[in-house]
XYZ file of N, CA and C in Angstrom:
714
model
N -4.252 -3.599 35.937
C -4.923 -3.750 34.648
C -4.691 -5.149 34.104
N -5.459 -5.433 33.354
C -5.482 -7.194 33.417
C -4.775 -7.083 32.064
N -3.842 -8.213 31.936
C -2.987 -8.133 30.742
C -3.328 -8.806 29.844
N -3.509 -8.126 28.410
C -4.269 -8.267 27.352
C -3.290 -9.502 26.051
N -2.104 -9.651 26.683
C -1.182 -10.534 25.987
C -1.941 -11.901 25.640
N -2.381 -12.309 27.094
C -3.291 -14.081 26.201
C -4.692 -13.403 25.624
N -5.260 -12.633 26.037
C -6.788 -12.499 24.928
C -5.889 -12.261 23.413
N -4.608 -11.810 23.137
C -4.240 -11.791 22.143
C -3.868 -13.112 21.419
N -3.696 -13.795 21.834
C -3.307 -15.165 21.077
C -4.250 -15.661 20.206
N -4.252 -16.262 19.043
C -4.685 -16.339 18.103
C -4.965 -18.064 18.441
N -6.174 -18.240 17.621
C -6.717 -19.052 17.559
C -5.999 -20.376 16.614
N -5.405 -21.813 17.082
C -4.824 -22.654 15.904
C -5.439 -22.715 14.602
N -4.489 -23.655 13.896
C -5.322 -23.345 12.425
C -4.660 -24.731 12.249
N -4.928 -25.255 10.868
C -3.991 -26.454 10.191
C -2.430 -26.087 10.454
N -2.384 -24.805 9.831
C -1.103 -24.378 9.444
C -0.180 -23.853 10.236
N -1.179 -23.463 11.925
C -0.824 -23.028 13.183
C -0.748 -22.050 13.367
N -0.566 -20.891 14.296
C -0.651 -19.658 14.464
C 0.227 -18.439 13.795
N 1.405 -19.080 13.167
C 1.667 -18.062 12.350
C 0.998 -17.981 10.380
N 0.265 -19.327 10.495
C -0.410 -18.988 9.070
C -1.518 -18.194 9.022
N -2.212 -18.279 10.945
C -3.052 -17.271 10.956
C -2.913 -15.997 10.623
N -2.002 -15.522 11.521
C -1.649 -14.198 11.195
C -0.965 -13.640 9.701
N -0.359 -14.657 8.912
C 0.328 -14.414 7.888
C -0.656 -14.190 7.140
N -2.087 -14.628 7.167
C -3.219 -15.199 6.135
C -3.588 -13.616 5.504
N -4.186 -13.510 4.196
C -4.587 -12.424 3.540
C -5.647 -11.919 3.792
N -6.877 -13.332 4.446
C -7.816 -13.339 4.425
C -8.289 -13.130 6.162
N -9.515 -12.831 6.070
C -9.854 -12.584 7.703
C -11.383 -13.317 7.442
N -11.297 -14.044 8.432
C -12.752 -14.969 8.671
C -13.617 -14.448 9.585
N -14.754 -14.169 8.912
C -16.373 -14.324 10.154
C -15.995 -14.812 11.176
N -16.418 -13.848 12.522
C -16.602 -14.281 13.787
C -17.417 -15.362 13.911
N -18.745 -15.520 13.001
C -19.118 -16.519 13.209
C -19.517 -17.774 12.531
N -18.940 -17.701 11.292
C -19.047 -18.939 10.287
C -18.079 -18.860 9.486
N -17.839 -20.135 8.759
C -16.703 -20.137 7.850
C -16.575 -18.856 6.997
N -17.089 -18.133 6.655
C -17.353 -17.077 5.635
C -15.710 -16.203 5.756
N -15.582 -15.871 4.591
C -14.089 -15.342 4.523
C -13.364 -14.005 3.770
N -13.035 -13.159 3.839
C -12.539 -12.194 2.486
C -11.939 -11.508 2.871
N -10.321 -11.307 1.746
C -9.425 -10.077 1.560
C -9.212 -9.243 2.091
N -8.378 -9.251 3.389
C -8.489 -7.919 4.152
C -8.696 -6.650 3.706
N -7.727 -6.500 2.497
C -8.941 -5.000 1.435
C -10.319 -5.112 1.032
N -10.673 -6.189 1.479
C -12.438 -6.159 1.451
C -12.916 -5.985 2.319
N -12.959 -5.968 3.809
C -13.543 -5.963 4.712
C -14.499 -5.359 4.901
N -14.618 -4.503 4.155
C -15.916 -3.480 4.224
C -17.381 -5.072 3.612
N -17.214 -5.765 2.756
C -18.128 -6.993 2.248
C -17.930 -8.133 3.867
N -17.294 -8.136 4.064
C -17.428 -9.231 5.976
C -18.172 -7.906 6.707
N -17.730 -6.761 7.059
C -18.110 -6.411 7.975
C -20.224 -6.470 7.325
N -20.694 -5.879 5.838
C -21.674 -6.181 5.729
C -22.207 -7.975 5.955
N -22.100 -8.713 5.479
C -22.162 -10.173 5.831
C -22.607 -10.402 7.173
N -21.340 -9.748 8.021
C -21.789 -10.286 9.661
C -22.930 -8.918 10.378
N -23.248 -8.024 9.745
C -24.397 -7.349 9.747
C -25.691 -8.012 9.377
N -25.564 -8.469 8.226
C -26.505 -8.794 7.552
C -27.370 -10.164 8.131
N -26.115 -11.034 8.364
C -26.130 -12.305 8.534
C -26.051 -12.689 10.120
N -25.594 -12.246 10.830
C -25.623 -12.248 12.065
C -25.940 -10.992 13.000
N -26.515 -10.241 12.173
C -26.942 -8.734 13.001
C -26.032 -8.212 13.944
N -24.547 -8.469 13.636
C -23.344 -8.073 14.640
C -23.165 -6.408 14.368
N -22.817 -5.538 14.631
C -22.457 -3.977 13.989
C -21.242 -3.970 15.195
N -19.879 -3.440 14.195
C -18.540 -3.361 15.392
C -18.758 -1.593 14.847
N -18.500 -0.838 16.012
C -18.559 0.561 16.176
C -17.028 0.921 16.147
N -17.168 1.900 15.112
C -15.542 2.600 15.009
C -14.588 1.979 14.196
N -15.157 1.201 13.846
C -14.122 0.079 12.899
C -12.978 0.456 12.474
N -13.175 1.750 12.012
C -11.809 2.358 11.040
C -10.856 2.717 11.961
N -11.238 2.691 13.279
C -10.296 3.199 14.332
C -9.382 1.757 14.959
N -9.924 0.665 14.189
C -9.693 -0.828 14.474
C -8.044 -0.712 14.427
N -7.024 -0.794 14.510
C -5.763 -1.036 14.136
C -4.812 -1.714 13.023
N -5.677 -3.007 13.975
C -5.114 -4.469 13.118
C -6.499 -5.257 13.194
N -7.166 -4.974 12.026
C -8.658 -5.388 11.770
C -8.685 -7.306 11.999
N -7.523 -7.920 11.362
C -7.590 -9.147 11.080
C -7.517 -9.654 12.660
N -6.398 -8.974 13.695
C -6.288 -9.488 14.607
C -7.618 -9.529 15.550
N -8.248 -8.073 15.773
C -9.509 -7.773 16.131
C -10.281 -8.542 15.917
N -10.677 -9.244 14.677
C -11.616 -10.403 14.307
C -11.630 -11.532 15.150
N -9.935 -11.791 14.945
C -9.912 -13.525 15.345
C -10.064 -13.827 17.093
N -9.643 -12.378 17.401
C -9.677 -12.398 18.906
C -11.088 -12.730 19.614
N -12.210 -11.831 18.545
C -13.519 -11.798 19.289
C -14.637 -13.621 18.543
N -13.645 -13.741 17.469
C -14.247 -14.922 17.297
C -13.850 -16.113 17.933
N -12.805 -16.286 18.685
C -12.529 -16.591 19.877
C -13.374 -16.997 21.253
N -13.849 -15.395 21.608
C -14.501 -15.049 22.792
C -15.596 -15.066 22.645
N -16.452 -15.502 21.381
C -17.837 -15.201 21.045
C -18.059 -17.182 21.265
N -16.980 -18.009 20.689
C -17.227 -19.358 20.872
C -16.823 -19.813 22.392
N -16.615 -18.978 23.120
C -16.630 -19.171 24.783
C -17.541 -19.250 25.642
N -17.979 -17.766 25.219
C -19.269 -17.176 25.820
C -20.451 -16.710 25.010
N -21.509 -16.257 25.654
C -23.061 -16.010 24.760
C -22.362 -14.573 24.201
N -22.921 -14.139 23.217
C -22.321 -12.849 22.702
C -22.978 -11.619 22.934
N -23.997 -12.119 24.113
C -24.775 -10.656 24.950
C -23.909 -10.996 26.583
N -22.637 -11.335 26.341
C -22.042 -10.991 27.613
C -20.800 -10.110 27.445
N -21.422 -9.600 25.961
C -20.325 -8.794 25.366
C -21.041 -7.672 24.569
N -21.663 -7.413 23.833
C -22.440 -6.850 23.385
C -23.690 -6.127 24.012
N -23.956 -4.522 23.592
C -25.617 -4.156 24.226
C -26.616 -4.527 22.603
N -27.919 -4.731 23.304
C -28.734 -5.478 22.168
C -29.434 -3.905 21.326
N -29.708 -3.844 20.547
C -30.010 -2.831 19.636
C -31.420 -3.797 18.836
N -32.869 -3.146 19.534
C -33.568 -3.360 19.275
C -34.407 -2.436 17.621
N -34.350 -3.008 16.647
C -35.133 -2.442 15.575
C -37.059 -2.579 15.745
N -37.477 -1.564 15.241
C -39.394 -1.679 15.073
C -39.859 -2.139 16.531
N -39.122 -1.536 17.330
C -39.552 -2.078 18.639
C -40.660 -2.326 19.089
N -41.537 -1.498 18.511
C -43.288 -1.380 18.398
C -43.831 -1.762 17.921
N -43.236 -2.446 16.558
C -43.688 -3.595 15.843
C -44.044 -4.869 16.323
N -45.164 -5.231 15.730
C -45.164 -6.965 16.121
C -43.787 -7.316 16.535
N -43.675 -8.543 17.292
C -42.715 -8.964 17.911
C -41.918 -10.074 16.716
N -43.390 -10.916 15.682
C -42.088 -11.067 14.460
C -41.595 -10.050 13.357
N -41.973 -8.880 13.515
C -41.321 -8.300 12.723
C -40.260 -7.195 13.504
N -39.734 -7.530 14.809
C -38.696 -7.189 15.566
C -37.373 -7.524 15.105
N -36.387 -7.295 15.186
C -34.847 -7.442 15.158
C -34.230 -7.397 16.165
N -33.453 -8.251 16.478
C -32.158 -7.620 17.217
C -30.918 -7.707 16.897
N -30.168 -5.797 16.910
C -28.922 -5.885 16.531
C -27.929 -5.934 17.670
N -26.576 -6.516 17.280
C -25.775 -6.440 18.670
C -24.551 -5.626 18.327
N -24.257 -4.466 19.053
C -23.279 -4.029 19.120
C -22.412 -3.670 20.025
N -21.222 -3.968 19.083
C -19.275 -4.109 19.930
C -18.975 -3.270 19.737
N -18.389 -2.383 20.915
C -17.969 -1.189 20.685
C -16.990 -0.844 21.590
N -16.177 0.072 22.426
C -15.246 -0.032 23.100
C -15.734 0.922 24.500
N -17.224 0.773 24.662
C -17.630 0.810 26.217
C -17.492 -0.593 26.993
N -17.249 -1.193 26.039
C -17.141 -2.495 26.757
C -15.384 -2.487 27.183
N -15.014 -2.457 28.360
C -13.854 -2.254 28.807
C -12.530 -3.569 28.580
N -13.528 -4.772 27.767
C -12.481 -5.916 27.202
C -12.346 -5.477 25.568
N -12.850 -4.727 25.111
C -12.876 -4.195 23.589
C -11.814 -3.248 24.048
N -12.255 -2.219 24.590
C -11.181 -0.610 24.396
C -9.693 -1.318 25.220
N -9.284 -1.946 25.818
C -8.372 -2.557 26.270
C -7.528 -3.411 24.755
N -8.245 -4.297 23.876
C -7.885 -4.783 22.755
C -7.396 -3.719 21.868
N -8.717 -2.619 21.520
C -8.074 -1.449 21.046
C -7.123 -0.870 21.004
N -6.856 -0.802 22.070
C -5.609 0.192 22.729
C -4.114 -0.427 22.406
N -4.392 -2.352 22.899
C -2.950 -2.814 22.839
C -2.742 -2.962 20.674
N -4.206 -2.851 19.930
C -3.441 -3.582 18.990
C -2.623 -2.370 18.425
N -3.504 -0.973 18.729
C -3.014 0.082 18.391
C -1.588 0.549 19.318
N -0.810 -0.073 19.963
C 0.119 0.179 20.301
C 1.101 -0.541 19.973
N 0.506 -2.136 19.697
C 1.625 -3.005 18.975
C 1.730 -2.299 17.433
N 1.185 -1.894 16.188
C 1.384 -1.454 15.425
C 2.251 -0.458 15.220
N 1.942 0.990 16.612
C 2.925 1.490 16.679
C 4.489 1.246 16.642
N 4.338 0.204 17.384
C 5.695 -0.223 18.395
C 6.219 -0.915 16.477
N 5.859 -1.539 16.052
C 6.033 -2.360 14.462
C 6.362 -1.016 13.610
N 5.281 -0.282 13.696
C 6.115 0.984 12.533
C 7.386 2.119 13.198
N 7.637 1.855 14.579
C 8.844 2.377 14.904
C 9.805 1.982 14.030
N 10.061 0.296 14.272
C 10.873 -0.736 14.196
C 10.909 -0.417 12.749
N 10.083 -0.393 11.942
C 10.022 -0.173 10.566
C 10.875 1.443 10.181
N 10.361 1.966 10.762
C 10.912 3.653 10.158
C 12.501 3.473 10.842
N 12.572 3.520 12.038
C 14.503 2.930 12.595
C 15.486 2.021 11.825
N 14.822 1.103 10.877
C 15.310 0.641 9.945
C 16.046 0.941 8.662
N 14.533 1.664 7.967
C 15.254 2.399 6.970
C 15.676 4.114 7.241
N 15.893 4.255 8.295
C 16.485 5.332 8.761
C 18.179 5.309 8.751
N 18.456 3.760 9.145
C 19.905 3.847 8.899
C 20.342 2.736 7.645
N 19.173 2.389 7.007
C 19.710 1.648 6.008
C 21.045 2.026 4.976
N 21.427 1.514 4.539
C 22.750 2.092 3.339
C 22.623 1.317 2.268
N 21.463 0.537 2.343
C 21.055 -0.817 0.925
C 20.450 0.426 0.026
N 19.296 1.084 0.379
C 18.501 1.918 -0.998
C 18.821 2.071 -1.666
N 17.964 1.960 -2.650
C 18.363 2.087 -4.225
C 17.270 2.465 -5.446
N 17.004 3.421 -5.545
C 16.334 3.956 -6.478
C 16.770 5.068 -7.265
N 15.883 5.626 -8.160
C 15.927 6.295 -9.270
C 14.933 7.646 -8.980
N 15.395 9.063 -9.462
C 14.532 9.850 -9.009
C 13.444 10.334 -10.037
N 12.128 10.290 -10.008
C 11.495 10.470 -10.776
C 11.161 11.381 -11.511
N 12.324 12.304 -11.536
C 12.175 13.655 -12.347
C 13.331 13.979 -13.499
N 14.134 12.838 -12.814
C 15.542 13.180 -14.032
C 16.060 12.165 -14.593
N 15.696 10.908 -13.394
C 15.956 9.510 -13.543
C 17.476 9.272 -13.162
N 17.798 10.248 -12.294
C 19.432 10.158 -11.771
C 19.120 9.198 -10.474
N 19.938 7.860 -10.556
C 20.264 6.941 -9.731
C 20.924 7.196 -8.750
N 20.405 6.522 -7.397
C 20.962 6.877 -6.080
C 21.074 5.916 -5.130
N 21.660 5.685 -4.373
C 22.566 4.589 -4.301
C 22.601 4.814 -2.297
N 22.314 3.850 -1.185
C 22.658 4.345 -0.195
C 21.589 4.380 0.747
N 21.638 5.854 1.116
C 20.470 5.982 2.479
C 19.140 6.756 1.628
N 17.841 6.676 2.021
C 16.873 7.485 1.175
C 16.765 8.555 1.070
N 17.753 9.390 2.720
C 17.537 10.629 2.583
C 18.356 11.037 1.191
N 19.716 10.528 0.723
C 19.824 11.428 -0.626
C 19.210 11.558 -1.519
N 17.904 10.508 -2.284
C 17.337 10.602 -3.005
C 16.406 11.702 -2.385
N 15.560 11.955 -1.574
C 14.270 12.438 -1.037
C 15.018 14.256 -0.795
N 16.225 14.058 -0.701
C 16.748 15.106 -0.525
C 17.456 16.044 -1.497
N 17.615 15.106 -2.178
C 17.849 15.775 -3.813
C 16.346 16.308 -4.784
N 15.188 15.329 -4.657
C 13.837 15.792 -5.232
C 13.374 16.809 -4.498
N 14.135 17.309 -2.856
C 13.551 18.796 -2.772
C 14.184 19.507 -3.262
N 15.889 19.552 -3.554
C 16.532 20.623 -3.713
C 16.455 20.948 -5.349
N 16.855 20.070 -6.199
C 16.840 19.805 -7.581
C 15.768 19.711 -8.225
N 14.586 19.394 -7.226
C 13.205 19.752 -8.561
C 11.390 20.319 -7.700
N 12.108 20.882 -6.497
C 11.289 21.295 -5.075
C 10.130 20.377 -5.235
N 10.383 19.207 -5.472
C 9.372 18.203 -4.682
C 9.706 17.820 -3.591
N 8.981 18.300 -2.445
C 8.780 18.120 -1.169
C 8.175 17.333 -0.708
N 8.345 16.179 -0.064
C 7.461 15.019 0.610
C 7.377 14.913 2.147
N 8.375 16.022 2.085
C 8.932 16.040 4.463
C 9.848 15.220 4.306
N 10.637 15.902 5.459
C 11.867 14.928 6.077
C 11.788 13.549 6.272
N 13.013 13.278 5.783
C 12.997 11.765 5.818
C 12.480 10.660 6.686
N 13.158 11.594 8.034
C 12.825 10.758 9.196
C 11.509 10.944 9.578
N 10.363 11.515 9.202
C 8.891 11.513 8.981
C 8.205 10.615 8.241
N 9.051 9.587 7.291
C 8.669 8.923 6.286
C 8.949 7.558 6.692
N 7.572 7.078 6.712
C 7.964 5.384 6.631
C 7.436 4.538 5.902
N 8.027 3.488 5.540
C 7.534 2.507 4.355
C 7.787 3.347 2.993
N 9.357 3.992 2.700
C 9.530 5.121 1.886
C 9.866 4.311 0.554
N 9.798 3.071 0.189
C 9.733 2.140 -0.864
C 8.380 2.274 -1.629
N 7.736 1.528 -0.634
C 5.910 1.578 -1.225
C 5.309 3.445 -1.360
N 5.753 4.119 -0.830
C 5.352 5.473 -0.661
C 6.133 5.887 -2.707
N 7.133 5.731 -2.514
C 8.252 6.066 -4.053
C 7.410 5.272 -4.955
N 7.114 4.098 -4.895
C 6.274 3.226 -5.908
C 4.941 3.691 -5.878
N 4.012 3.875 -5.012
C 2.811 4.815 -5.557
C 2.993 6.135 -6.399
N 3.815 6.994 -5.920
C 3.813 7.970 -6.351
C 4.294 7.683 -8.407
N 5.181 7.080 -8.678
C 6.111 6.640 -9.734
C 4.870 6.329 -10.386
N 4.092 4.927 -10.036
C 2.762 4.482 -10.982
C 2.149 5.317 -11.348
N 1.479 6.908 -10.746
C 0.570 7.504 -10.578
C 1.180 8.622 -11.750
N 2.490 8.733 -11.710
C 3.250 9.215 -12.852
C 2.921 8.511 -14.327
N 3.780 7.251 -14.275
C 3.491 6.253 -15.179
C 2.599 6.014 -15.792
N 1.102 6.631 -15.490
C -0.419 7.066 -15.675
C -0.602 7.946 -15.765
N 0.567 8.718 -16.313
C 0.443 10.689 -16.836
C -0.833 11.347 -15.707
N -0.464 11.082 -14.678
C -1.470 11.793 -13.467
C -0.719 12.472 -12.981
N -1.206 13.676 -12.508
C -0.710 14.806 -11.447
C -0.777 14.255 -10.331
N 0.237 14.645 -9.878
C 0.044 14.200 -8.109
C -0.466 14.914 -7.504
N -0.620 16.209 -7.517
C -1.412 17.427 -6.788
C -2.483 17.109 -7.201
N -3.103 17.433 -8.250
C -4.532 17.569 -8.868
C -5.297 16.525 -8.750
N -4.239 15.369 -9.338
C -4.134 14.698 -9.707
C -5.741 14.241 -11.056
N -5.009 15.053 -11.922
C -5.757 15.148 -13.226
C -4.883 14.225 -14.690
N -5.008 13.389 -15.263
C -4.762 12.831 -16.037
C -4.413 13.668 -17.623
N -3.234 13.560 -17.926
C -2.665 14.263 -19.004
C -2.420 13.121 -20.335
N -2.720 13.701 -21.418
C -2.397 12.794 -22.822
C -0.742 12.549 -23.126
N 0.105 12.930 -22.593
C 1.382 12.488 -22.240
C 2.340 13.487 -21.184
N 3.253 12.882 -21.236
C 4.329 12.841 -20.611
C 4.753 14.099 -20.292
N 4.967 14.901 -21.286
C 5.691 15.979 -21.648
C 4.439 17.376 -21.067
N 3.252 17.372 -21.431
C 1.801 17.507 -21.008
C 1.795 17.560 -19.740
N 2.325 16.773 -18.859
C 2.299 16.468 -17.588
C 3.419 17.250 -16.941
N 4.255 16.951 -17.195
C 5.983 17.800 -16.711
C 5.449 19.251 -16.782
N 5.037 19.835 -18.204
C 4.856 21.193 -18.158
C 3.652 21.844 -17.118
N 3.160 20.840 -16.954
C 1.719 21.105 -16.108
C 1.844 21.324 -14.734
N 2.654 20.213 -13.988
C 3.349 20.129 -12.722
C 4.400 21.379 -12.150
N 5.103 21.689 -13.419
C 5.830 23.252 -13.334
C 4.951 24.145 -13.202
N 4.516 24.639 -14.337
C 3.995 26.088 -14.429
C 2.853 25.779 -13.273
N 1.947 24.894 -12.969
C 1.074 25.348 -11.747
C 1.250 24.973 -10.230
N 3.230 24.438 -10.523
C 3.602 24.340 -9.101
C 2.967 23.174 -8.409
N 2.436 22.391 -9.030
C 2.316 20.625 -8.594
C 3.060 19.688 -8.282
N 4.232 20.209 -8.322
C 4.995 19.320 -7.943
C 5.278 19.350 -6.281
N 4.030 18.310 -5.965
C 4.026 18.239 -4.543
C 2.585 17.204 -4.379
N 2.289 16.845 -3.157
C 1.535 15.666 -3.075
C 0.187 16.150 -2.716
N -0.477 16.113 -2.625
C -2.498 16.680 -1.975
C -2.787 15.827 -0.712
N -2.233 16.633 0.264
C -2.570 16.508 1.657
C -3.650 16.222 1.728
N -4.854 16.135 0.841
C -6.067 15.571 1.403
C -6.368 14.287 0.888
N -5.016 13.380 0.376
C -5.058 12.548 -0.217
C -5.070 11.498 1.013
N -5.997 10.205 1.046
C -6.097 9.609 2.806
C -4.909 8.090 2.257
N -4.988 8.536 1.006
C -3.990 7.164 0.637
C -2.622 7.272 1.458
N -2.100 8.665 1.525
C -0.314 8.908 1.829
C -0.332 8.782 3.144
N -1.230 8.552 4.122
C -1.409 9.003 5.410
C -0.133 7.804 6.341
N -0.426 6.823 5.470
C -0.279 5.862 6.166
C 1.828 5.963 6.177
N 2.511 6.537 5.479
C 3.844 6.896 4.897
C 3.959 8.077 5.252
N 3.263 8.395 6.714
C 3.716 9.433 7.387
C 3.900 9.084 8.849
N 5.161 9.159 10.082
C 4.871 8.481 11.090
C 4.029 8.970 12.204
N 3.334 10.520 11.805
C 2.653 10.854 13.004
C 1.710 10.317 13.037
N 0.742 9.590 11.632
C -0.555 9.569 11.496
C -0.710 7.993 12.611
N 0.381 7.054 12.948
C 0.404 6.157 13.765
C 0.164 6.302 15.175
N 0.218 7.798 15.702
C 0.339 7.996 17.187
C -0.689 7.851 17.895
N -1.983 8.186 16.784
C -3.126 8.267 17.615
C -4.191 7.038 16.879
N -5.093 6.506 17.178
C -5.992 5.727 16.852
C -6.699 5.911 15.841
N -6.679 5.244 14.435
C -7.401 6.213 12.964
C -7.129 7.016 12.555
């Protein structure tokens, strides 16, 4: 199998290859054009729009920024129908009022190969991440139900909000990135919101009684925000 390590290398910059990757922003495959990796949904329209590109599966992408820079790369190498099948629009139409779209998708066996490794380097990164604070002894937070301070590894905090106020989030060692996971949840408080319902209350007290008596105190599994502060949802692709 041909090893996907140099198609991974990133393209120089001023700032050199680690400002690439550090960058917030992810650039058009094929023009300066640029935006917010929480925007991507506005690039991926752009290079639709603007270059009739369509990438298939996107959300199954891994590491979207890396995915980009790789194929904008390989697109300034080669013609981009030595990569792409052409997706003809109004085919029957006059020939100027024809289109052609091109789409990347992972029948192409240099795509699902990219796929595969970025989605395994991520893995391999949120191991490293969850093994971390698995044996950390730095944590330090506050529990959001009594405001009793805890000091140490996360399981005592996470393990005290099941026993002391049956908020259940899963075992510790299921939990990663359990900082940013504690800080969503806390804001969403802080905004007299239910976390179950998550229905907005006129205070505080409104909210506490609400979370008791209808047994909310617990998170809405169909919420796609928490997914990511769980480590199974990493195993498989999307």
């Amino acid at each position: 199998t041909e090893c996907i390590l140099e198609p991974l290398s990133l393209p120089e910059s001023p700032g050199g290859v680690a400002a690439v990757e550090s960058s917030p922003h992810v650039p058009c495959i094929f023009c300066e054009e640029c935006c917010l990796l929480a925007e991507q949904n506005q690039l991926l329209k752009h290079m639709i729009i603007e270059h009739k590109l369509v990438i298939a599966d996107v959300k199954l992408v891994a590491d979207f920024r890396r995915y980009v820079l790789y194929w904008k790369k390989r697109f300034a190498e080669q013609p981009i129908t030595d990569f792409c099948s052409v997706i003809r629009t109004n085919s029957e139409a006059p020939l100027e009022e024809q289109d052609n779209y091109f789409l990347l998708c992972d029948a192409l066996p240099e795509d699902r190969l990219l796929r595969e490794q970025l989605q395994q380097k991520r893995l391999r990164e949120i191991l490293e991440q969850q093994q971390q604070e698995r044996y950390d002894t730095s944590f330090h937070s506050m529990c959001m139900f009594c405001d009793q301070e805890f000091t140490g590894n996360r399981s005592v905090l996470l393990n005290h909000m099941a026993r002391e106020h049956a908020f259940n989030i899963g075992l510790p060692d299921n939990i990663v990135n359990c900082y940013e996971f504690l800080a969503v949840l806390q804001e969403k408080l802080d905004n007299l919101q239910c976390l179950y319902c998550e229905k907005v209350f006129r205070d505080k007290n409104t909210l506490k009684d609400h979370m008791r008596k209808k047994q909310h105190r617990r998170i809405n599994a169909k919420n796609k925000e928490y997914d990511k502060f769980y480590i199974i949802n990493y195993l498989v692709s999307g």
